[in-house]
Tab-separated table of C-alpha atoms in Angstrom:
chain	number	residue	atom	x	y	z
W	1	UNK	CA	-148.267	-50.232	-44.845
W	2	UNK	CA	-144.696	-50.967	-46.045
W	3	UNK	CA	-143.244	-47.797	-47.619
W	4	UNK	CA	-139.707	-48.362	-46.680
W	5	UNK	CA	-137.141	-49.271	-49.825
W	6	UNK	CA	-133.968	-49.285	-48.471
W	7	UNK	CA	-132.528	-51.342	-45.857
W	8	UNK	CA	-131.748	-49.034	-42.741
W	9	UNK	CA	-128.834	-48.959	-40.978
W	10	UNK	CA	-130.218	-49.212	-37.280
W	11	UNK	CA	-127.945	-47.458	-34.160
W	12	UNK	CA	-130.758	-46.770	-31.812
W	13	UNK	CA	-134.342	-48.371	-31.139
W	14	UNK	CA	-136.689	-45.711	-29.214
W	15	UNK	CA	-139.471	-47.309	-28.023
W	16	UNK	CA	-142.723	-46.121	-26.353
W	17	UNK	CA	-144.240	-47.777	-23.470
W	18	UNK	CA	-147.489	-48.322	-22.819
W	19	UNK	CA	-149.110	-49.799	-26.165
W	20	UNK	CA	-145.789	-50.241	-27.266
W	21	UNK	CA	-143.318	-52.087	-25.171
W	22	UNK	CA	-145.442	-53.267	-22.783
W	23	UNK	CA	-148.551	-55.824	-23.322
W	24	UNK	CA	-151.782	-54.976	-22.139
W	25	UNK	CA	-151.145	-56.492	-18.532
W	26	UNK	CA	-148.409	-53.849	-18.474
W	27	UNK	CA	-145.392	-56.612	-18.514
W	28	UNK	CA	-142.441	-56.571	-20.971
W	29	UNK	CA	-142.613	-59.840	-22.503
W	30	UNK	CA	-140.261	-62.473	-22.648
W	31	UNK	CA	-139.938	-61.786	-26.672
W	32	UNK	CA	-139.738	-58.326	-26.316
W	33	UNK	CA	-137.211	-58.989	-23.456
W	34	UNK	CA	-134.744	-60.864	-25.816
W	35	UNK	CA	-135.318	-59.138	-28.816
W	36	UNK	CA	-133.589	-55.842	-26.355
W	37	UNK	CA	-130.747	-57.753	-24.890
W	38	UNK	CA	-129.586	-58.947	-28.374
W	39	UNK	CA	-130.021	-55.375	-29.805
W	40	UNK	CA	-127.771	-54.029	-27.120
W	41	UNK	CA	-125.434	-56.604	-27.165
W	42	UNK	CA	-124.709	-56.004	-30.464
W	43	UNK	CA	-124.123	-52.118	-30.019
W	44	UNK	CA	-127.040	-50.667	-30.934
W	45	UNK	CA	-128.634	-47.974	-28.105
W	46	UNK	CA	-132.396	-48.845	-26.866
W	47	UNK	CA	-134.093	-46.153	-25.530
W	48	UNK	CA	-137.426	-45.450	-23.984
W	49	UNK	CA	-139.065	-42.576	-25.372
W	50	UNK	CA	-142.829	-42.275	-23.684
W	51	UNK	CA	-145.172	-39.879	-21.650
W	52	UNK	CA	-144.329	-41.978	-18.668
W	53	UNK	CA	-142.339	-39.807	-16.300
W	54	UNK	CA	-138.844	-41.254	-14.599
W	55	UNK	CA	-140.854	-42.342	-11.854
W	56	UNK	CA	-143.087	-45.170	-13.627
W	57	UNK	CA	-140.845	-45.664	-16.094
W	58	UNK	CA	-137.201	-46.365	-14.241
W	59	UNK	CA	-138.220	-50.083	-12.719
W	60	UNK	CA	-138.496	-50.980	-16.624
W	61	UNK	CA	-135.650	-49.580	-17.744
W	62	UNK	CA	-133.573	-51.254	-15.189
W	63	UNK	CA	-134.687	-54.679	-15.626
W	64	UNK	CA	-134.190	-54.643	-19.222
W	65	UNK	CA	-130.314	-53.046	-18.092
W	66	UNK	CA	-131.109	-50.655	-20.971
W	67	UNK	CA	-127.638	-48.848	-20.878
W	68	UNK	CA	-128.514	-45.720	-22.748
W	69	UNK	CA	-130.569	-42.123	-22.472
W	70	UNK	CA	-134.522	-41.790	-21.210
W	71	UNK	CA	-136.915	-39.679	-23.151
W	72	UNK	CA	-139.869	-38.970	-20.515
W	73	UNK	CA	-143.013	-37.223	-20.290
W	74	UNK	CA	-142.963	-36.835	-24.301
W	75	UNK	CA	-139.848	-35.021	-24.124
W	76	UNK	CA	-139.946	-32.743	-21.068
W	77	UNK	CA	-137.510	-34.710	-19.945
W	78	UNK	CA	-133.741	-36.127	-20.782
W	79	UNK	CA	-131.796	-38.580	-18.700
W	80	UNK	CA	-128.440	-40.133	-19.369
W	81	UNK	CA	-126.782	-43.490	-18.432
W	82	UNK	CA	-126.506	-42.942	-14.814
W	83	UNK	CA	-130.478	-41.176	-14.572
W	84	UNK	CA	-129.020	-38.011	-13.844
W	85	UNK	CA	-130.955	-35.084	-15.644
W	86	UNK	CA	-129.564	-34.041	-18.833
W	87	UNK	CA	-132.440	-31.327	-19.915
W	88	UNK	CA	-136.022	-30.154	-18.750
W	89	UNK	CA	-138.510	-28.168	-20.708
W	90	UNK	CA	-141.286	-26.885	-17.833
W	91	UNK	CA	-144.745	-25.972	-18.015
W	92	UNK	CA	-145.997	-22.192	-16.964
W	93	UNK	CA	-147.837	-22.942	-13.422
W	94	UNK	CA	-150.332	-20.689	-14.673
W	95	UNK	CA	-151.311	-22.581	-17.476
W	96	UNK	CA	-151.626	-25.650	-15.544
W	97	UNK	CA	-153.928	-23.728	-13.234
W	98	UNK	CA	-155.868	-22.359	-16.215
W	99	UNK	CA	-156.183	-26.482	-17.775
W	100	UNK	CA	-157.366	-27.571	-13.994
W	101	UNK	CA	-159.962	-24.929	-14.188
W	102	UNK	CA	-160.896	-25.989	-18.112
W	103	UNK	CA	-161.062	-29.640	-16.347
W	104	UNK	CA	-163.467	-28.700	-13.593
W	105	UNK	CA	-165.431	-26.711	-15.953
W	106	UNK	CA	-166.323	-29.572	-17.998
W	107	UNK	CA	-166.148	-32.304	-15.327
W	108	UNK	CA	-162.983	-34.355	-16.587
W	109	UNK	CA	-160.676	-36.470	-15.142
W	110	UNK	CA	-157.116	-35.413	-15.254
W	111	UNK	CA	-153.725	-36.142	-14.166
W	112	UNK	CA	-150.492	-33.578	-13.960
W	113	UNK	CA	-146.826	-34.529	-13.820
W	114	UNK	CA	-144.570	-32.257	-11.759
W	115	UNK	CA	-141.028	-32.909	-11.261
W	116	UNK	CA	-141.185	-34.175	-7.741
W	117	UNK	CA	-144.694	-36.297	-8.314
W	118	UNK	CA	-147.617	-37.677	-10.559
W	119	UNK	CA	-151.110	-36.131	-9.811
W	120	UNK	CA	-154.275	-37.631	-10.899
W	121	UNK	CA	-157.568	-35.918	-10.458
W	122	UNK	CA	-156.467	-33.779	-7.208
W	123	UNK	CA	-153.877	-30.794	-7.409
W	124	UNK	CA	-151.405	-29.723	-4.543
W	125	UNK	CA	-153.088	-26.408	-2.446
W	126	UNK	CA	-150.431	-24.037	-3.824
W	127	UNK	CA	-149.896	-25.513	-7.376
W	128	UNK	CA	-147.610	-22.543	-7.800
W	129	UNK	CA	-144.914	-23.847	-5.905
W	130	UNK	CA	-144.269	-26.584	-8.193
W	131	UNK	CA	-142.441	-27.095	-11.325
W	132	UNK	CA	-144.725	-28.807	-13.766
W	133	UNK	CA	-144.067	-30.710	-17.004
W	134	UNK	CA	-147.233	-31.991	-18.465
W	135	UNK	CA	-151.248	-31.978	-17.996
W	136	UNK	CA	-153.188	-34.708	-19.731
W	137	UNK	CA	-157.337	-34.567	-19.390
W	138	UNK	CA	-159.120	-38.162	-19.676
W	139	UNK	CA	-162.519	-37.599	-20.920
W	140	UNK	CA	-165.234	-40.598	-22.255
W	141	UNK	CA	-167.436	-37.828	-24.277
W	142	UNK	CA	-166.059	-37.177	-27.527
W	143	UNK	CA	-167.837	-34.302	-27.890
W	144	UNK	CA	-166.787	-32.377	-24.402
W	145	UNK	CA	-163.009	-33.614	-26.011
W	146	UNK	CA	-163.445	-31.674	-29.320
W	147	UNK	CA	-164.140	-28.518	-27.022
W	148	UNK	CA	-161.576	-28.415	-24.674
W	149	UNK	CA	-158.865	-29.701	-27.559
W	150	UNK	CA	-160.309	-26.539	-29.552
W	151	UNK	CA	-159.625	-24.325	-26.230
W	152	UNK	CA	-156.005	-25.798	-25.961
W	153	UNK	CA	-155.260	-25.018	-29.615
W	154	UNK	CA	-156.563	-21.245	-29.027
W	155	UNK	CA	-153.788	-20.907	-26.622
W	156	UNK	CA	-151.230	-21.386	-28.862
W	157	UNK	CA	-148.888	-22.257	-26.323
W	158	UNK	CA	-149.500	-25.809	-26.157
W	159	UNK	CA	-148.122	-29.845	-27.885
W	160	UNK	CA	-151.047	-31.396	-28.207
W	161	UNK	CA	-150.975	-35.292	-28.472
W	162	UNK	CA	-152.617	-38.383	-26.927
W	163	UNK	CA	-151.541	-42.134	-25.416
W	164	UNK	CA	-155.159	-43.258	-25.907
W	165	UNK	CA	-158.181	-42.320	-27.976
W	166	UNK	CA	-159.797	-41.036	-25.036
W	167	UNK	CA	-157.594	-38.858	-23.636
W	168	UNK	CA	-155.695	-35.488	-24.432
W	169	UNK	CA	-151.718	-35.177	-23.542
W	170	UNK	CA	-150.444	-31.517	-22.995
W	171	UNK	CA	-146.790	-30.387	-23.475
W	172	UNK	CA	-145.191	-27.153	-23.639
W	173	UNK	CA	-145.157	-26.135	-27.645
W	174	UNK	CA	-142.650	-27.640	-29.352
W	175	UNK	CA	-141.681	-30.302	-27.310
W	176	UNK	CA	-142.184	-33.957	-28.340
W	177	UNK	CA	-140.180	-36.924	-27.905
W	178	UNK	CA	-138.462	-36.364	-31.504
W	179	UNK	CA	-137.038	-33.081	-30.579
W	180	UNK	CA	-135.778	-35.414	-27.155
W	181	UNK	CA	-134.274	-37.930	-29.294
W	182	UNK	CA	-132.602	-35.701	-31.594
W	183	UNK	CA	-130.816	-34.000	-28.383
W	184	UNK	CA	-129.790	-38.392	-27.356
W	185	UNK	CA	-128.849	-38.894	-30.681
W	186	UNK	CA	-126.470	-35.042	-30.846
W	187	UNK	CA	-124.950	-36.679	-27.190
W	188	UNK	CA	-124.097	-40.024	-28.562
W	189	UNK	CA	-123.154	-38.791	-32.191
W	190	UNK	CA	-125.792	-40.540	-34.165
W	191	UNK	CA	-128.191	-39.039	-36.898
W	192	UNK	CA	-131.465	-39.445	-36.777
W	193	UNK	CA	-131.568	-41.688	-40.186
W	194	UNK	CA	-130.539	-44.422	-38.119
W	195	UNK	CA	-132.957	-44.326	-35.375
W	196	UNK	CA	-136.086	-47.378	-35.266
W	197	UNK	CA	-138.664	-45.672	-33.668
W	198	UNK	CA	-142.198	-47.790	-32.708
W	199	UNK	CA	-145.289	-46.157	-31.223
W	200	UNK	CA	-148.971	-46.778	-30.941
W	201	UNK	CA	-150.555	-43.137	-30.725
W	202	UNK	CA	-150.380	-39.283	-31.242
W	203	UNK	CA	-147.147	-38.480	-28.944
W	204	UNK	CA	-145.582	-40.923	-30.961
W	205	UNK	CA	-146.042	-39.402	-34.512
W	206	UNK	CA	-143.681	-36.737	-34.331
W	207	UNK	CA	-140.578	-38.990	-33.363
W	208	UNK	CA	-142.469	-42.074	-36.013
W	209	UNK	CA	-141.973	-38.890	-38.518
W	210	UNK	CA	-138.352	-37.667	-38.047
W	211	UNK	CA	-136.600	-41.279	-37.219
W	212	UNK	CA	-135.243	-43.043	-40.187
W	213	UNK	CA	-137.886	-45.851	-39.827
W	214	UNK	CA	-140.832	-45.152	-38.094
W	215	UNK	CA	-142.478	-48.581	-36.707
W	216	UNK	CA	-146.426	-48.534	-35.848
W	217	UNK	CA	-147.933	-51.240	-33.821
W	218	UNK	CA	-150.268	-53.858	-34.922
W	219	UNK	CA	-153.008	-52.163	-32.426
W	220	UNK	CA	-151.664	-48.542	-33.106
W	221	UNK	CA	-154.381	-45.773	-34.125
W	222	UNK	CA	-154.905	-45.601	-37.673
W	223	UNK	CA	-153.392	-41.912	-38.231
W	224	UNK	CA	-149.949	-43.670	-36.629
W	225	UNK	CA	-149.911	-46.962	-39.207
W	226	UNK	CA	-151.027	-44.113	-41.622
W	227	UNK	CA	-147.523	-41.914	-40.941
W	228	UNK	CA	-145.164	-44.856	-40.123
W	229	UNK	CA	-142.933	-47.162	-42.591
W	230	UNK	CA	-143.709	-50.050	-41.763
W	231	UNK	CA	-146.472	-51.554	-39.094
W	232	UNK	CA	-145.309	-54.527	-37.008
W	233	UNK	CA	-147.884	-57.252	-34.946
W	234	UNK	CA	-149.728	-56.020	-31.543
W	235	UNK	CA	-148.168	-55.207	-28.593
W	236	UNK	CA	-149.593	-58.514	-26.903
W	237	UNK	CA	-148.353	-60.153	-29.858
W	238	UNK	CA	-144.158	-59.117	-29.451
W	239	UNK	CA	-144.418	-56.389	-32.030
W	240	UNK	CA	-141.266	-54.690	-30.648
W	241	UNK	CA	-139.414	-58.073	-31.137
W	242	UNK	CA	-140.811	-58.646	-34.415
W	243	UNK	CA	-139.326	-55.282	-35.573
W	244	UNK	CA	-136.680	-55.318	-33.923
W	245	UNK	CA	-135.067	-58.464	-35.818
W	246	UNK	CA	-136.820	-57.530	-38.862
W	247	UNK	CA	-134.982	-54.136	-39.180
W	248	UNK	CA	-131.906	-53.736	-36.623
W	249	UNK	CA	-131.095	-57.871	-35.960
W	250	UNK	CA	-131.412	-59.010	-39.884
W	251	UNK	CA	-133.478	-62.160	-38.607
């Protein structure tokens, strides 16, 4: 779908990760690669916005020398230049213990990001005694998913969203990466009409919706090519290149 009339004036590139960025091998490819050092070299800020905490995220970001803020674990939290923490929106420990216990109850996998390390399927003894940012359950049956997304919504307290079809990610309410890129885009004096932003899945809709051109991938779930601008090629196919010097390189 091309909906987009006007030719946008592009200052920043967010760009999601996995689906995104990165091809299926979990590389940044050579196209991609180039496609980023031209942007930056010609001004324009390129920013990773993705569910990805600082941890798995950080050995990217420095071999592409990406100068500019991180958006991580869908928004929970900010970095700046130097990886230094600019914001952090936490998780209840409570509620974590209450999704563990909705995990176990329906025999899921899961994983849990706290701020000091990733989790998967196996929670510290005293979960209390950590600060947590997001939960995300991984479940095959699409029917045990429907029921446990329907007990998250009852809760009103939650950001529901997802990096695959299979799974469901969990953020505190109200935070997403847009609301984390509108914070970059306040620090570095930019509006949010002249943001690119490309994603693949659910945690990238919200930041697809508010950025002046929202970019869905060639292999992006249907609801994302639905909401977004313009759709580019895969992401084994250099999608984020192709968009890139469609819309911010004029090539």
């Amino acid at each position: 779908m091309d909906n987009f009339i006007n030719e946008p004036n592009i200052k920043l590139i967010a760009l999601d990760m996995d689906g995104t960025l990165l091809n299926d091998k979990g590389e940044v490819s050579k196209g991609n690669r180039e496609a980023i050092k031209e942007a930056q070299e010609k001004g324009i800020y390129v920013v990773l916005s993705t569910g990805r905490s600082l941890r798995t995220c950080r050995e990217h970001a420095d071999s592409l020398e990406l100068t500019s803020f991180l958006v991580t674990v869908n928004g929970s939290e900010i970095w700046d230049d130097k990886r230094e923490l600019v914001e952090r929106n936490l998780m209840k420990a409570d509620l974590i213990q209450w999704m563990w216990e909705l995990s176990k109850q329906h025999d899921t996998k899961f994983w849990a990001i706290s701020t000091e390390r990733n989790w998967f399927n196996d929670m510290p003894e005293d979960l209390h005694s950590f600060e947590w940012l997001k939960f995300g359950f991984d479940i095959d049956n699409d029917e045990i998913r429907e029921i446990i997304k329907k007990e998250l919504q009852s809760k009103g307290e939650f950001e529901l969203s997802n990096s695959t079809l299979k799974n469901i990610e969990v953020n505190p309410l109200g935070i997403n990466k847009a609301k984390g890129l509108k914070i970059v885009c306040e620090r570095l004096g930019i509006d949010m009409e002249n943001v690119m932003a490309c994603g693949d899945s659910l945690n990238d809709i919200a930041m697809i919706k508010e950025a002046g051109l929202g970019v869905a991938m060639g292999n992006a779930q249907e609801i994302v090519k639905e909401t977004a601008e313009w759709v580019t090629a895969a992401n084994n196919e250099d999608g984020v290149a192709k968009a890139i010097r469609k819309w911010a390189l004029g090539k």
